[in-house]
XYZ file of C-alpha atoms in Angstrom:
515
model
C -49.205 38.545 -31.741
C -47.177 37.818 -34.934
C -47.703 39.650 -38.310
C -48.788 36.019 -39.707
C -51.509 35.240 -36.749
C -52.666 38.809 -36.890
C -53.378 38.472 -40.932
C -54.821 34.949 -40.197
C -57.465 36.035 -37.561
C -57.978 39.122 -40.259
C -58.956 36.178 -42.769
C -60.535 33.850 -40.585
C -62.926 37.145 -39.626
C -63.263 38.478 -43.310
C -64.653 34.784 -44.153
C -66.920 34.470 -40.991
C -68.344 37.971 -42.470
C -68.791 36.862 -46.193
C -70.804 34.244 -44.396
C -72.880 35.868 -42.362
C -73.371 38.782 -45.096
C -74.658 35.695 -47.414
C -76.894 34.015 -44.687
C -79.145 37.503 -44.415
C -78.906 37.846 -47.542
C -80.464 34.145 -48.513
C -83.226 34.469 -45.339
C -84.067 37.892 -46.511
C -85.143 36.746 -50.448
C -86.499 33.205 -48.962
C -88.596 35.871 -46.647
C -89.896 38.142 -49.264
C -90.569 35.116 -51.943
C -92.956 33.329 -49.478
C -94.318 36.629 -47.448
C -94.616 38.518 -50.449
C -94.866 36.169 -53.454
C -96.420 32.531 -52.463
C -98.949 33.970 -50.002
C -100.842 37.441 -49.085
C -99.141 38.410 -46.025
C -101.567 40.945 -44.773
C -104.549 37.947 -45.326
C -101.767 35.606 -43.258
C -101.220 38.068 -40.495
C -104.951 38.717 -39.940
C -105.788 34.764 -39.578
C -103.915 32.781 -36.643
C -101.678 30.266 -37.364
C -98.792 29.863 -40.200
C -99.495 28.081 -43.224
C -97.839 25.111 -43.161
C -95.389 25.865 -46.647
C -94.578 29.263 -45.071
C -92.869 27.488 -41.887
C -91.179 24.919 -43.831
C -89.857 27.210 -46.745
C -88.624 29.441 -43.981
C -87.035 27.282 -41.478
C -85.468 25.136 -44.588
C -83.406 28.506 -44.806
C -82.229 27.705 -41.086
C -82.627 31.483 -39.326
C -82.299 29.659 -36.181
C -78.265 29.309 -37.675
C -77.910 32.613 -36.164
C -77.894 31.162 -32.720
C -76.155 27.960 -33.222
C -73.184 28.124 -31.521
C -70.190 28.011 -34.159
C -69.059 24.489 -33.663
C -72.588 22.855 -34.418
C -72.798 24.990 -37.766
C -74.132 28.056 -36.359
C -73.233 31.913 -36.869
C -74.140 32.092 -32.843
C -70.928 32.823 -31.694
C -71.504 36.636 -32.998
C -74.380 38.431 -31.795
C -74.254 40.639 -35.504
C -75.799 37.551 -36.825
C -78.329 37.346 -34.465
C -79.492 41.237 -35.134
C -79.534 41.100 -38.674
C -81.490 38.045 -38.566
C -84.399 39.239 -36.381
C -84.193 42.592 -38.134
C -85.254 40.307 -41.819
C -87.609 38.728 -40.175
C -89.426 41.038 -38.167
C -89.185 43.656 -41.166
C -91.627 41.330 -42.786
C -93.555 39.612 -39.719
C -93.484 40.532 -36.354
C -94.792 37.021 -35.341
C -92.095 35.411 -37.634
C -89.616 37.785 -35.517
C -90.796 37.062 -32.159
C -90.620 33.229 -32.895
C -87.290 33.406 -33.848
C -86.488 35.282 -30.878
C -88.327 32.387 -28.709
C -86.260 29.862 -29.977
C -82.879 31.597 -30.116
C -82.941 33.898 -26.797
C -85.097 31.687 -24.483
C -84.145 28.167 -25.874
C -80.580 27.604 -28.001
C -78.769 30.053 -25.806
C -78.979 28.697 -22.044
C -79.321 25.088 -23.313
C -75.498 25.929 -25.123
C -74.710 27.508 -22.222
C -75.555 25.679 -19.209
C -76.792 22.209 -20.476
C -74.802 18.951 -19.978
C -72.830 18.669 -23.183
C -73.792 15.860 -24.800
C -77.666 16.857 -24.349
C -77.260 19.962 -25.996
C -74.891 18.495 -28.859
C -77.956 16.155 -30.047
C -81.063 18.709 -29.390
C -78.817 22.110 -31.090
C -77.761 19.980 -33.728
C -81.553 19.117 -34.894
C -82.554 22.856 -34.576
C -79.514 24.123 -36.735
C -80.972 21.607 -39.405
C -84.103 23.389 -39.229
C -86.125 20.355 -37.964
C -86.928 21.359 -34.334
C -88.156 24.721 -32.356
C -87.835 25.030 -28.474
C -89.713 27.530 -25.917
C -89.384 28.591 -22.570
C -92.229 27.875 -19.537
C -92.134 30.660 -16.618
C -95.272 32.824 -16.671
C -98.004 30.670 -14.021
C -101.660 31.742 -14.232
C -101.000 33.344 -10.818
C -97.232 34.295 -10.701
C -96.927 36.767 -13.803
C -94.251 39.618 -12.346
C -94.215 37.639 -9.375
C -92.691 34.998 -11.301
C -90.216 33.540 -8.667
C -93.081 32.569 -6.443
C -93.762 30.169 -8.903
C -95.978 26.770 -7.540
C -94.339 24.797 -10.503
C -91.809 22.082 -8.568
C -89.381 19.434 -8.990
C -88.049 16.899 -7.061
C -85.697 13.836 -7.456
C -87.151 10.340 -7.863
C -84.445 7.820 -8.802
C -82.461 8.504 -11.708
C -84.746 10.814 -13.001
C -86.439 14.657 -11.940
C -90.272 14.811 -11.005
C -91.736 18.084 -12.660
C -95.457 19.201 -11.686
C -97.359 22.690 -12.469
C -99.525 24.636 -14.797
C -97.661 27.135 -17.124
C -99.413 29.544 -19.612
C -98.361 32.585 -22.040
C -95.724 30.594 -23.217
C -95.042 31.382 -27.179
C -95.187 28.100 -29.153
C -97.586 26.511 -27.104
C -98.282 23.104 -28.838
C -95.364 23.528 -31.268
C -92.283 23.668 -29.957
C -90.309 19.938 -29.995
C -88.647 21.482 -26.627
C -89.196 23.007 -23.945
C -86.973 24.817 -21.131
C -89.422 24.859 -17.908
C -88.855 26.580 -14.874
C -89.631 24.912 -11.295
C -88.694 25.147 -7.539
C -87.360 22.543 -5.772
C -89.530 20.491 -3.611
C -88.757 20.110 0.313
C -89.365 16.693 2.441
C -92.319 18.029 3.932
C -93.814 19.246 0.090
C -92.823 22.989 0.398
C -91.067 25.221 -1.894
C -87.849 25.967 -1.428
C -86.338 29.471 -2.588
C -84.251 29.409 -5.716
C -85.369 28.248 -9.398
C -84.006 25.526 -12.018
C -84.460 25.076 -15.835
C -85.168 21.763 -17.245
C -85.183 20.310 -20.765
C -88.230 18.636 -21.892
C -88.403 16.756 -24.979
C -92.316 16.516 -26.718
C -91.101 13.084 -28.174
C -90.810 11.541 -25.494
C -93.738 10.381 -23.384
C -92.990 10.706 -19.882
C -91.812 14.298 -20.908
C -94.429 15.960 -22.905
C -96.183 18.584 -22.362
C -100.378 18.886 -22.231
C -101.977 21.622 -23.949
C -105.209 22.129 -22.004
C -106.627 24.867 -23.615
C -105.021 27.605 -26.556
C -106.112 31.327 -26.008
C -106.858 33.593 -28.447
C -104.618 36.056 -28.106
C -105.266 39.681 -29.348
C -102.408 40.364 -31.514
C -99.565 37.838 -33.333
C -101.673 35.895 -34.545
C -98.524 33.740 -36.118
C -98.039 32.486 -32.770
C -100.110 29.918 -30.743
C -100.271 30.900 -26.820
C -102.094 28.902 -24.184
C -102.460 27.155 -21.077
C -99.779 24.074 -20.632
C -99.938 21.046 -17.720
C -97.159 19.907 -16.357
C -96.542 16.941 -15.302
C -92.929 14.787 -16.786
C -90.110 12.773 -15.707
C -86.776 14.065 -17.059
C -83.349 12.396 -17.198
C -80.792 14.183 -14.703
C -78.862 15.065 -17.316
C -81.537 17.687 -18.574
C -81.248 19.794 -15.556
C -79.729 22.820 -16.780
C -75.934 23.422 -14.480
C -74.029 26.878 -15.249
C -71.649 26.082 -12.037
C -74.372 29.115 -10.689
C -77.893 29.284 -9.110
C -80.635 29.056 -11.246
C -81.621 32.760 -10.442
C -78.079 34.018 -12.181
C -78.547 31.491 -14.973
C -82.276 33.139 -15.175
C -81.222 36.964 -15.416
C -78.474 35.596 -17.903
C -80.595 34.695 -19.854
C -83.402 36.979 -19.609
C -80.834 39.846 -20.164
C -79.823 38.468 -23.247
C -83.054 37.689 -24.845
C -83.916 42.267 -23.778
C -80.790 42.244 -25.146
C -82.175 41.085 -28.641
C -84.943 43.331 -28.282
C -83.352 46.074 -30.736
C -82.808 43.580 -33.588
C -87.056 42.442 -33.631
C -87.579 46.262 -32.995
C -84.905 47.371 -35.691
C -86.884 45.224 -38.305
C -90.300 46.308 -36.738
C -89.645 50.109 -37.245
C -88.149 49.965 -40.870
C -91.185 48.761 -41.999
C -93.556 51.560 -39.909
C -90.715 53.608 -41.270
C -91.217 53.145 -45.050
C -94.901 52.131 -44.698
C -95.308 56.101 -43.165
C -93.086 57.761 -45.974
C -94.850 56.098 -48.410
C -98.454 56.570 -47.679
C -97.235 60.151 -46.735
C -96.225 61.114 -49.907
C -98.715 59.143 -52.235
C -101.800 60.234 -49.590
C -103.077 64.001 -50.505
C -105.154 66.333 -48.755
C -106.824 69.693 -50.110
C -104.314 69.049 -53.046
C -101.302 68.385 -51.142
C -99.105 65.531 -50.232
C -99.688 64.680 -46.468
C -96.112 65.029 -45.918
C -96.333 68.447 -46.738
C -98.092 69.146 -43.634
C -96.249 70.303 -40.707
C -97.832 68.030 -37.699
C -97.375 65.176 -40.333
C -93.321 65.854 -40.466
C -93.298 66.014 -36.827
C -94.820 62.136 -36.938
C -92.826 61.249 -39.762
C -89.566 62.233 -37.867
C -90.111 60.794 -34.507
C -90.650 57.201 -36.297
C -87.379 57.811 -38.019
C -85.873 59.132 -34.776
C -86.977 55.972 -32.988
C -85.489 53.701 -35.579
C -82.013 55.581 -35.381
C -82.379 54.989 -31.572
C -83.195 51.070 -31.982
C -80.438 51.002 -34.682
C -77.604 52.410 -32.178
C -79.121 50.033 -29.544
C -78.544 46.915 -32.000
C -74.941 48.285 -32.944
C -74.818 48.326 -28.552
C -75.932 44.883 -28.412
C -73.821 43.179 -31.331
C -70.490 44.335 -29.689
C -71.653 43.958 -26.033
C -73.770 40.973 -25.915
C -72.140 37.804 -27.260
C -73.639 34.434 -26.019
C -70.182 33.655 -24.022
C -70.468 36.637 -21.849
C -71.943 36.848 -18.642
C -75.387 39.532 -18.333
C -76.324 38.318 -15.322
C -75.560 42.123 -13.454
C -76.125 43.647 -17.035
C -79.698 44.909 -15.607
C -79.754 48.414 -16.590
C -78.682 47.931 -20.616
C -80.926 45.053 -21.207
C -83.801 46.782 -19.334
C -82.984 49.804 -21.072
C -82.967 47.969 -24.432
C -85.820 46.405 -23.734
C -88.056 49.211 -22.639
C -86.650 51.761 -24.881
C -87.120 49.700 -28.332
C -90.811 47.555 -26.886
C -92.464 51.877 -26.082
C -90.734 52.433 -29.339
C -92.771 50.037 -31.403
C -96.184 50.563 -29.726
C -95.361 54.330 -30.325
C -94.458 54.210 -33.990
C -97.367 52.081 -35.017
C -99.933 54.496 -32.974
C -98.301 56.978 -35.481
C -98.730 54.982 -38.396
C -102.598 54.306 -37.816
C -102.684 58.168 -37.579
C -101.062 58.546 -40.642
C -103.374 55.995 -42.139
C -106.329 56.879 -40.631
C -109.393 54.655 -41.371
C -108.336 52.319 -43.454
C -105.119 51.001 -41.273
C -107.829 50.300 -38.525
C -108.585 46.613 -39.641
C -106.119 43.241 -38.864
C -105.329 42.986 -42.410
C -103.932 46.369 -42.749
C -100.346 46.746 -41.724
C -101.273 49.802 -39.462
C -104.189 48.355 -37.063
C -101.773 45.119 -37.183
C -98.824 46.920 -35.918
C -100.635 48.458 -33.184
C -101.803 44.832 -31.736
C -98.637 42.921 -32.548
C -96.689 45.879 -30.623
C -98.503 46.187 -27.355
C -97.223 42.822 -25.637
C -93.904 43.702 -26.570
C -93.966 46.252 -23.288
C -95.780 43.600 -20.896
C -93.572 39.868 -21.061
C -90.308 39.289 -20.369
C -90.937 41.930 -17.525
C -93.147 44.525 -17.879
C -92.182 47.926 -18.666
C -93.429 49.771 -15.383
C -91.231 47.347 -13.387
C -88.056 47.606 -15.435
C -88.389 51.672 -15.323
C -88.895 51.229 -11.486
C -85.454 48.940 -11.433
C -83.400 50.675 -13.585
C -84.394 53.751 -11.478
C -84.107 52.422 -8.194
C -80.434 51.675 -9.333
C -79.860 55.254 -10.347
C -81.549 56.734 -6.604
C -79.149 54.253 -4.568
C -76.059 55.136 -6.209
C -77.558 59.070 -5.387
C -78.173 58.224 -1.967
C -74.768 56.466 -1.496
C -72.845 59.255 -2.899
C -75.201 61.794 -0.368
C -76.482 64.258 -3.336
C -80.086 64.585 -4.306
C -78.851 66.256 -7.861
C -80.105 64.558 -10.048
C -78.417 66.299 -12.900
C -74.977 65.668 -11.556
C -75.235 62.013 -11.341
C -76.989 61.869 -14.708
C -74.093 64.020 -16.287
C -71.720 61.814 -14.809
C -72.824 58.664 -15.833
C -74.346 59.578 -19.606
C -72.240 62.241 -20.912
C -72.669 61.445 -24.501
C -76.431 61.352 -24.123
C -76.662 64.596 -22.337
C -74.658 66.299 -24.653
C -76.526 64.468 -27.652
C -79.823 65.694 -26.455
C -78.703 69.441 -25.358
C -79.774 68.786 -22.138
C -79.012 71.975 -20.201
C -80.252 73.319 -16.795
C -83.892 71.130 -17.242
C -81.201 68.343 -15.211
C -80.729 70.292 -12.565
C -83.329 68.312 -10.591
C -83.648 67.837 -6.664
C -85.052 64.198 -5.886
C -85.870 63.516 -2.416
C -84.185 60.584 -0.326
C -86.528 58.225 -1.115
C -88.880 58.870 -4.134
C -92.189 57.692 -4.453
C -92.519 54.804 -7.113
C -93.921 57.047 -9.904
C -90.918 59.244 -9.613
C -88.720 56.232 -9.669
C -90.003 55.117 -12.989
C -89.839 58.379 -14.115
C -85.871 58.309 -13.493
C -85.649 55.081 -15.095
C -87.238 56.021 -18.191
C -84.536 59.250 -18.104
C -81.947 56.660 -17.516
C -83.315 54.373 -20.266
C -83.333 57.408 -22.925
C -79.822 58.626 -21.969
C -78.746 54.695 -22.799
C -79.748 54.829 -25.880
C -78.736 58.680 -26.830
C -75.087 57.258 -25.759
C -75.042 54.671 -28.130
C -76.273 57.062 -30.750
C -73.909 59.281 -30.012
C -71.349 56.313 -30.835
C -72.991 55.595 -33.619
C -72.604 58.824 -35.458
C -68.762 59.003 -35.111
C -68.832 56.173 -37.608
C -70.279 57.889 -39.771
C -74.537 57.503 -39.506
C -76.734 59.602 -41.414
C -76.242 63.119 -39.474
C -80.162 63.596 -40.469
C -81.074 60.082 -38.591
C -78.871 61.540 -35.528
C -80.697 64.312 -35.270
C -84.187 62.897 -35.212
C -82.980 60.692 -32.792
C -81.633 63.373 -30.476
C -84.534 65.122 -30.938
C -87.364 62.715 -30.210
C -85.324 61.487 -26.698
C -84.607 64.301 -25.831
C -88.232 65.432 -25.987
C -89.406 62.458 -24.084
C -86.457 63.577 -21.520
C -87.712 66.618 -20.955
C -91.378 65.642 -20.200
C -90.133 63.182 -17.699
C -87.603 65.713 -15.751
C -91.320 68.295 -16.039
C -92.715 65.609 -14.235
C -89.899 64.945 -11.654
C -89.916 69.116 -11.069
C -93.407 69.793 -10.757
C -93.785 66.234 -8.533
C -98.107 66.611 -8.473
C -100.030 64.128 -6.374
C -102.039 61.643 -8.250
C -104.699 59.771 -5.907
C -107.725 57.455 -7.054
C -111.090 58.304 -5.546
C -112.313 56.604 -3.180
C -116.380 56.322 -4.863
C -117.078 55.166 -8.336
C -118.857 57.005 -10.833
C -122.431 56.022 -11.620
C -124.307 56.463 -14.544
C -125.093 60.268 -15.682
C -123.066 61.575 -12.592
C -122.844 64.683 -13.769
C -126.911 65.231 -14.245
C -127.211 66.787 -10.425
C -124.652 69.736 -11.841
C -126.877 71.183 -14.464
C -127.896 74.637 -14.876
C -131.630 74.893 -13.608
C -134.007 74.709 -16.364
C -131.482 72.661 -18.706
C-alpha cells in the first residue's frame, strides 16, 4: 500500500469515527432529555407500552443508523457502532435496548445480508429514516427450543410464496412494519420437509399482514408488546431471503450475531446496576455507617463491577470480531458464550441490587425490582441458557475425547491460556471427566468454557490499558464462579427427583411424642 492510500484510509477512518463518536453522543442526550426530562421513567417502565412522544423523539434520532449498512446511510458496517448504541440505550431502558436489538440483530442484518437487493434497498432505507421497525417470527406455541420442528410452512403458488402458522413471543408484536418469519417448506403430499427459510412480510400490505390474536402480558419489559401472531400471507418471491446457503446456516448467522450483541444491551444494563449500587451504598447508612462500609456489602459491590468489566471486554470481543460481513455461522462457542455469560450476568447483578436496596427496590417502579424482571428473559430466548452451556460443553468433551485425554485441565489450559492465567487457576483444573458425561456435568463444562471466554478477552483488554482495579474484580468474580463449577465436576454427586410428592404437613408423622 502507498504512503498516500495508507494516510487516506487513516482519514477516511478518523472521519467514520468523528461520526460515530457524534451519533452516541446525539442518541445519548435525545435519551436522557425524554427518559429523564419529558417523562418519569421509573412511572414509564412500571406501565406497558411507550408513550407515543417517547418513540418518536427517539427514533427521530435514528439508533437503528447503527445497523444500516454504510451505503444506505448507516454506521452498520462497524459493529463499534452497534455496541455503543445498545449500551445508551439500555443504560437508560432495558426495553428501549432490547427493541433496538430486535430490529437491528434479528431484522436489518439478514435482510442486508441475504435479501434480494432491491427489496432490501427500499425496506432499509425507510428504517434508517426512522419511519419503520421490523421483528423476527420463530418461537411456535409448541416448538420453543425445539424450534426447527416448527409446523409454520410455505409453499409456492404462482408467482408468489404461501405462508401458514401460529407464531408467539415475538418482540414487537403488533408494531413492527416488518416482519422476518420462519417456515418449512411444504411437500406434495402436505408434509414438512427438513430445512427452514426466512421470509419478508410487509404489515402494509394486505395479503401479507400479520394477525394479532391475542397480546400477553408479559412479566417484565413492559416497553415491549409480546403476543400470539396468525399466519397466514402471500409474499412476492423476491422476499424469500437467499444467502447462496441453507436457511439453517443463514439462521445460526444470524442468531450468532444477534448473542453476539448481547454484551452491548448487557454493557448498558450493568452501568446502570453499577452506579445505582454505589450510590445507594454510600448515601444508605446503617448503625451510623455508610452501607459500603460493610464488608459483605463490598463483596456485592465488587462482583457487579467485576461483571461489568467482563461484559465490557466481551463488547471490545464483539466490535473487532463480529462485523455484519462476516460469516458466524460455526462461531457457536463465542456467541453462546457471550450470550450466556452477559444474560446470568444481568439477572445476577440486579438480584444484588434489590439486596442492596432492600424493601423499597421490591416494587416495578423502582429500578431494583425492575431490573430483576426485565433481566430474567434475557437467559431463556434466543436459546436458553441450560442448552447453550450443554453445547458449548459438548464441544469442549468431543475435542477431549478425540484427542483420547479425560484432563480436563490440559485441554482447558490449552485452549484459554489468558483466562487461566487471569483467574490463577492452579491445580483446581486438574479435573478427570469421564468419556461421556452426564448432561449436568456437560453444562457445567460449558459454563467453565463460557467464563474462560470472557477472562481471555479481559485479559486483552487490560494490555490496553483498563482500569487494573476493574481487571481485578473481573478476575476475581469468574474465577470464583470457576471454581464452584470445577467443585462440582470433582465431587460429581447424584441428584435424583423422588418418585412421591409431598402432601400437606408431611413432616407431622416425625414429631417427638407428646409435641
Amino acid at each position: 500500500m502507498t504512503a498516500t492510500a495508507d494516510r487516506v484510509l487513516t482519514t477516511s477512518a478518523s472521519a467514520r469515527d468523528s461520526a460515530i463518536a457524534d451519533f452516541l453522543a446525539n442518541l445519548d442526550e435525545t435519551v436522557n432529555r425524554v427518559m429523564r426530562g419529558r417523562v418519569d421513567a421509573d412511572f414509564m417502565e412500571s406501565n406497558r407500552g411507550l408513550p407515543p412522544f417517547v418513540l418518536r423523539d427517539i427514533m427521530a434520532a435514528k439508533p437503528l443508523s447503527a445497523f444500516i449498512p454504510d451505503q444506505y446511510g448507516g454506521f452498520g458496517d462497524s459493529p463499534v457502532a452497534i455496541q455503543g448504541m445498545l449500551d445508551v440505550m439500555s443504560y437508560q431502558s432495558m426495553s428501549l435496548g432490547l427493541m433496538m436489538g430486535i430490529n437491528g440483530a434479528l431484522f436489518i442484518q439478514p435482510v442486508a445480508k441475504y435479501a434480494d437487493e432491491q427489496v432490501g434497498r427500499r425496506v432499509l432505507k425507510r428504517m434508517a429514516a426512522g419511519h419503520a421497525m421490523g421483528g423476527l417470527m420463530i418461537t411456535e406455541p409448541d416448538f420453543g427450543t425445539d424450534a426447527l420442528s416448527m409446523q409454520t410452512a410455505w409453499r409456492q403458488d404462482g408467482q408468489s410464496y404461501t405462508i401458514q402458522g401460529t407464531k408467539h413471543w415475538a418482540g414487537l408484536t403488533g408494531w413492527a412494519d416488518y416482519w422476518l418469519v420462519m417456515a418449512r417448506p411444504m411437500n406434495e403430499d402436505g408434509g414438512l420437509s427438513q430445512g427452514v427459510d426466512l421470509f419478508i412480510c410487509e404489515q402494509d400490505h394486505a395479503d401479507q399482514r400479520i394477525e394479532v390474536i391475542s397480546r400477553y402480558p408479559n412479566l417484565g419489559l413492559y416497553g415491549l408488546p409480546y403476543g400470539r401472531n396468525k399466519v397466514d400471507v402471500r409474499v412476492p418471491l423476491d422476499h424469500r431471503l437467499d444467502g447462496g446457503r441453507g436457511g439453517l446456516r443463514m439462521m445460526l448467522d444470524m442468531l450468532h450475531h444477534s448473542r453476539m450483541q448481547f454484551p452491548g444491551m448487557a454493557i448498558g444494563f450493568l452501568r446502570r446496576i453499577a452506579d445505582e449500587a454505589v450510590r445507594h451504598t454510600r448515601e444508605r447508612t446503617v448503625s451510623g455507617s455508610p452501607l459500603i462500609g460493610y464488608d459483605q456489602v463490598q463483596a456485592r459491590v465488587a462482583r457487579i463491577q467485576g461483571r461489568l468489566a467482563l461484559v465490557s471486554a466481551l463488547s471490545l470481543y464483539a466490535a473487532e470480531h463480529a462485523a455484519a460481513d462476516v460469516d458466524l455461522s460455526r462461531a457457536a462457542v463465542a456467541s453462546n458464550a457471550a450470550k450466556t455469560v452477559c444474560s446470568d450476568y444481568m439477572h445476577d447483578a440486579a438480584q444484588s441490587l434489590l439486596q442492596l436496596v432492600g424493601a423499597r427496590g421490591y416494587a416495578t417502579d423502582h429500578i431494583a425490582g425492575r431490573s430483576v424482571v426485565d433481566a430474567r428473559p434475557f437467559q431463556i430466548f434466543e436459546g436458553s441458557n441450560d442448552v447453550l452451556y450443554a453445547q458449548i460443553g459438548a464441544k469442549t468433551t468431543d475435542q477431549m475425547r478425540k484427542r483420547g485425554t479425560s484432563d480436563l485441565g490440559a485441554q482447558l489450559r490449552a485452549d484459554y491460556p489468558e483466562g487461566v492465567d487471569l483467574a490463577k487457576l492452579g491445580a483446581e483444573l486438574d479435573v478427570s471427566l469421564p468419556d461421556r458425561p452426564s448432561q449436568r456435568r456437560i453444562v457445567d463444562v460449558g459454563f467453565i468454557v463460557s467464563r474462560l471466554h470472557a477472562l481471555g478477552a479481559l485479559a486483552e483488554l487490560a494490555t490496553r490499558g483498563f482500569p487494573p482495579d476493574h481487571v481485578a474484580a473481573g478476575a476475581a468474580t469468574a474465577g470464583e464462579e470457576i471454581r464452584g463449577r470445577l467443585t462440582a465436576l470433582r465431587d460429581d454427586l447424584a441428584l435424583r427427583p423422588a418418585e412421591a410428592q409431598l402432601g400437606v404437613a408431611s413432616w407431622m408423622p416425625y414429631l417427638k411424642p407428646g409435641v
